[in-house]
XYZ file of C-alpha atoms in Angstrom:
262
model
C 1.626 -15.261 59.607
C 0.731 -13.942 63.089
C -2.835 -14.011 64.430
C -3.083 -10.212 64.473
C -1.961 -10.024 60.824
C -4.512 -12.682 59.821
C -7.276 -10.777 61.634
C -6.196 -7.575 59.918
C -6.358 -9.233 56.508
C -9.701 -11.006 56.921
C -11.428 -8.114 58.628
C -10.420 -5.478 56.079
C -13.814 -4.294 54.679
C -12.245 -2.472 51.730
C -10.434 -5.576 50.537
C -13.554 -7.711 50.975
C -15.557 -5.193 48.942
C -12.969 -5.280 46.135
C -13.146 -9.068 45.994
C -16.939 -8.927 45.957
C -16.964 -6.295 43.182
C -14.506 -8.299 41.131
C -16.640 -11.420 41.458
C -19.761 -9.468 40.467
C -18.009 -8.110 37.376
C -16.924 -11.587 36.291
C -20.455 -12.961 36.738
C -21.944 -10.028 34.811
C -19.440 -10.483 31.956
C -20.262 -14.175 31.751
C -23.999 -13.443 31.622
C -23.578 -10.809 28.901
C -21.368 -13.214 26.946
C -24.072 -15.882 27.147
C -26.689 -13.382 25.944
C -24.485 -12.462 22.960
C -23.827 -16.131 22.211
C -27.566 -16.812 22.100
C -28.132 -13.806 19.813
C -25.512 -15.168 17.405
C -27.166 -18.566 16.980
C -28.373 -19.620 13.550
C -31.591 -17.777 12.704
C -33.471 -21.055 12.288
C -32.396 -22.243 15.749
C -32.764 -18.897 17.493
C -35.520 -18.477 20.096
C -36.288 -14.954 21.253
C -37.873 -16.314 24.399
C -34.540 -17.721 25.570
C -32.838 -14.334 25.121
C -35.599 -12.663 27.139
C -35.096 -15.197 29.915
C -31.351 -14.552 29.958
C -31.821 -10.786 30.019
C -34.443 -11.019 32.770
C -32.097 -13.233 34.784
C -29.295 -10.714 34.293
C -31.522 -7.866 35.534
C -32.639 -9.832 38.578
C -29.287 -11.241 39.647
C -26.688 -8.742 38.500
C -25.207 -6.398 41.080
C -23.841 -4.063 38.393
C -27.114 -2.131 37.941
C -26.128 -1.519 34.335
C -25.442 -3.332 31.063
C -21.789 -4.028 30.230
C -21.724 -2.535 26.743
C -17.981 -3.071 26.452
C -18.494 -6.830 26.740
C -21.046 -6.717 23.892
C -18.639 -4.758 21.691
C -15.776 -7.092 22.556
C -17.863 -10.131 21.612
C -19.193 -8.714 18.320
C -15.838 -7.310 17.196
C -14.423 -10.856 17.352
C -17.021 -12.129 14.848
C -16.861 -12.010 11.066
C -19.313 -9.967 8.994
C -21.609 -12.941 8.329
C -21.916 -13.783 12.019
C -22.598 -10.136 12.863
C -25.340 -10.135 10.229
C -26.951 -13.135 11.919
C -26.756 -11.328 15.265
C -28.480 -8.225 13.871
C -31.258 -10.359 12.379
C -31.833 -12.062 15.709
C -31.840 -8.775 17.638
C -34.554 -7.443 15.330
C -36.590 -10.564 15.981
C -36.006 -10.102 19.698
C -37.307 -6.527 19.601
C -40.414 -7.589 17.701
C -41.008 -10.400 20.184
C -40.660 -8.175 23.264
C -42.800 -5.327 21.971
C -45.476 -7.605 20.581
C -48.799 -6.729 22.201
C -49.446 -10.403 22.911
C -46.346 -10.643 25.105
C -46.419 -8.764 28.393
C -43.042 -7.830 29.832
C -42.010 -5.319 32.424
C -40.825 -1.908 31.369
C -37.429 -2.688 32.880
C -37.111 -5.796 30.692
C -38.190 -3.902 27.562
C -35.711 -1.145 28.340
C -32.845 -3.606 28.828
C -33.714 -5.476 25.622
C -33.875 -2.203 23.693
C -30.483 -1.075 24.992
C -28.826 -4.430 24.270
C -30.278 -4.643 20.760
C -29.413 -1.021 20.042
C -25.814 -1.508 21.162
C -25.529 -4.720 19.140
C -26.505 -2.785 16.017
C -24.089 0.007 16.903
C -21.202 -2.392 17.573
C -21.870 -4.313 14.362
C -21.888 -1.076 12.356
C -18.653 0.081 13.981
C -16.990 -3.284 13.313
C -18.053 -3.246 9.649
C -16.781 0.324 9.264
C -13.445 -0.605 10.814
C -13.115 -3.609 8.495
C -13.960 -1.444 5.474
C -11.456 1.233 6.476
C -8.767 -1.384 7.071
C -9.401 -2.988 3.682
C -9.233 0.380 1.952
C -6.051 1.235 3.811
C -4.484 -2.096 2.897
C -5.446 -1.709 -0.765
C -4.130 1.851 -0.911
C -0.903 0.838 0.805
C -0.519 -2.161 -1.496
C -1.143 0.007 -4.571
C 1.304 2.666 -3.394
C 3.913 0.034 -2.524
C 3.520 -1.645 -5.933
C 3.834 1.698 -7.702
C 6.921 2.523 -5.644
C 8.509 -0.806 -6.608
C 7.787 -0.141 -10.287
C 9.316 3.331 -10.051
C 12.357 1.923 -8.284
C 12.789 -0.718 -10.982
C 12.525 1.961 -13.671
C 15.163 4.018 -11.879
C 17.455 0.998 -11.748
C 16.968 0.435 -15.484
C 17.698 4.087 -16.194
C 20.860 4.107 -14.104
C 22.053 0.863 -15.708
C 21.286 2.198 -19.186
C 23.145 5.461 -18.576
C 26.093 3.540 -17.154
C 26.081 1.245 -20.199
C 25.983 4.257 -22.515
C 28.966 5.837 -20.786
C 30.891 2.556 -20.893
C 30.011 2.107 -24.568
C 31.181 5.591 -25.446
C 34.361 5.288 -23.386
C 35.362 1.825 -24.627
C 34.427 2.656 -28.210
C 36.453 5.851 -28.103
C 39.464 4.208 -26.504
C 39.368 1.246 -28.905
C 39.056 3.455 -31.938
C 41.762 5.839 -30.741
C 44.139 2.940 -30.152
C 43.402 1.531 -33.596
C 43.885 4.931 -35.236
C 47.209 5.600 -33.513
C 48.485 2.129 -34.358
C 47.659 2.488 -38.064
C 48.154 6.223 -38.509
C 51.205 5.655 -40.695
C 49.347 3.249 -42.980
C 46.425 5.455 -44.015
C 46.071 8.920 -45.478
C 45.157 11.813 -43.133
C 41.915 12.350 -45.038
C 40.787 8.807 -44.474
C 41.665 8.888 -40.770
C 39.830 12.179 -40.176
C 36.835 11.123 -42.260
C 36.435 7.756 -40.515
C 36.976 9.363 -37.082
C 34.265 11.945 -37.733
C 31.900 9.306 -39.114
C 32.432 7.033 -36.111
C 32.004 9.934 -33.696
C 28.759 10.910 -35.422
C 27.502 7.324 -35.155
C 28.461 6.865 -31.484
C 26.970 10.200 -30.373
C 23.645 9.523 -32.069
C 23.547 5.917 -30.851
C 23.999 7.087 -27.259
C 21.374 9.771 -27.802
C 18.864 7.206 -29.089
C 19.627 4.884 -26.173
C 19.034 7.649 -23.606
C 15.842 8.701 -25.373
C 14.643 5.089 -25.259
C 15.398 4.925 -21.520
C 13.387 8.098 -20.918
C 10.501 6.685 -22.952
C 10.249 3.359 -21.098
C 10.445 5.214 -17.776
C 7.614 7.584 -18.786
C 9.801 10.629 -18.345
C 9.907 13.635 -20.588
C 13.064 15.542 -21.312
C 13.232 19.214 -22.140
C 13.699 18.839 -25.899
C 14.447 22.510 -26.507
C 17.477 22.314 -24.180
C 18.581 18.680 -24.525
C 18.810 18.825 -28.355
C 21.093 21.879 -28.481
C 24.402 20.121 -27.618
C 23.604 17.188 -29.917
C 22.783 19.531 -32.808
C 26.105 21.337 -32.374
C 28.043 18.075 -32.161
C 26.315 16.618 -35.220
C 26.858 19.868 -37.099
C 30.546 19.734 -36.216
C 30.882 16.155 -37.449
C 29.001 16.944 -40.661
C 31.250 19.950 -41.351
C 34.345 17.842 -40.710
C 33.056 15.124 -43.034
C 32.230 17.595 -45.809
C 35.520 19.479 -45.495
C 37.552 16.282 -45.357
C 35.786 14.843 -48.405
C 36.238 18.110 -50.268
C 39.959 18.291 -49.456
C 40.430 14.648 -50.452
C 38.679 15.234 -53.793
C 40.775 18.348 -54.344
C 44.009 16.497 -53.624
C 42.974 13.748 -56.028
C 41.108 15.595 -58.783
C 41.894 19.261 -58.094
C 38.194 20.148 -58.040
C 38.728 23.456 -56.282
C 40.330 24.833 -59.384
C 36.896 24.901 -60.991
C 35.578 27.218 -58.246
C 38.618 29.332 -57.454
C 40.093 31.924 -59.844
């Protein structure tokens, strides 16, 4: 580095002021941190006199001409609720000590103590409120997430149950149809129709009961006035087929219709 450049750097008043301001800020932060640390001591070990000495030293030596409230908030927010409670207890003792008529302090010292204690109470209240809000938010989120998982599980059960019902109906129908076609020449038409109708009636109502059970365990209500209409028609059809088939079989065997027909 050339001599002129070195002179330019060292003789720059703006840069020197920035370095001085930065150093003053660091010193002020350290002093405020020490004050907060003293205020957070155990109540049995706490001495208000020591806090007053620290605050008076800060007023006399600090170049900031103000209290760094952000440093107080930063320190208290890092504590747990029990430690903040200890701090509030000590600040109340500090206020009583400073404003006691037996202790004479300058107005500037009383003002600084009041501001620091007031901000400690404010920061502690804000921290407790934030913790409470966070806990409530976590609980609500956890509850909503748990409920969502339960609903998802119920949906999975419903889908699996419906799929099983469809498979049951399809496989049962195919199996029965295959058996009927293989043995159609061995049984009478009445027996085949009667057994087919009876099996169809059983399968339809079994699937209906299974779906109703799935709706029940998933706490869902179906529109009974509309959902029962197709089942009623199907059951009515099977019942008619069963009655007609039985009647025709009895007629072919015992000629019972001759008693009713002229």
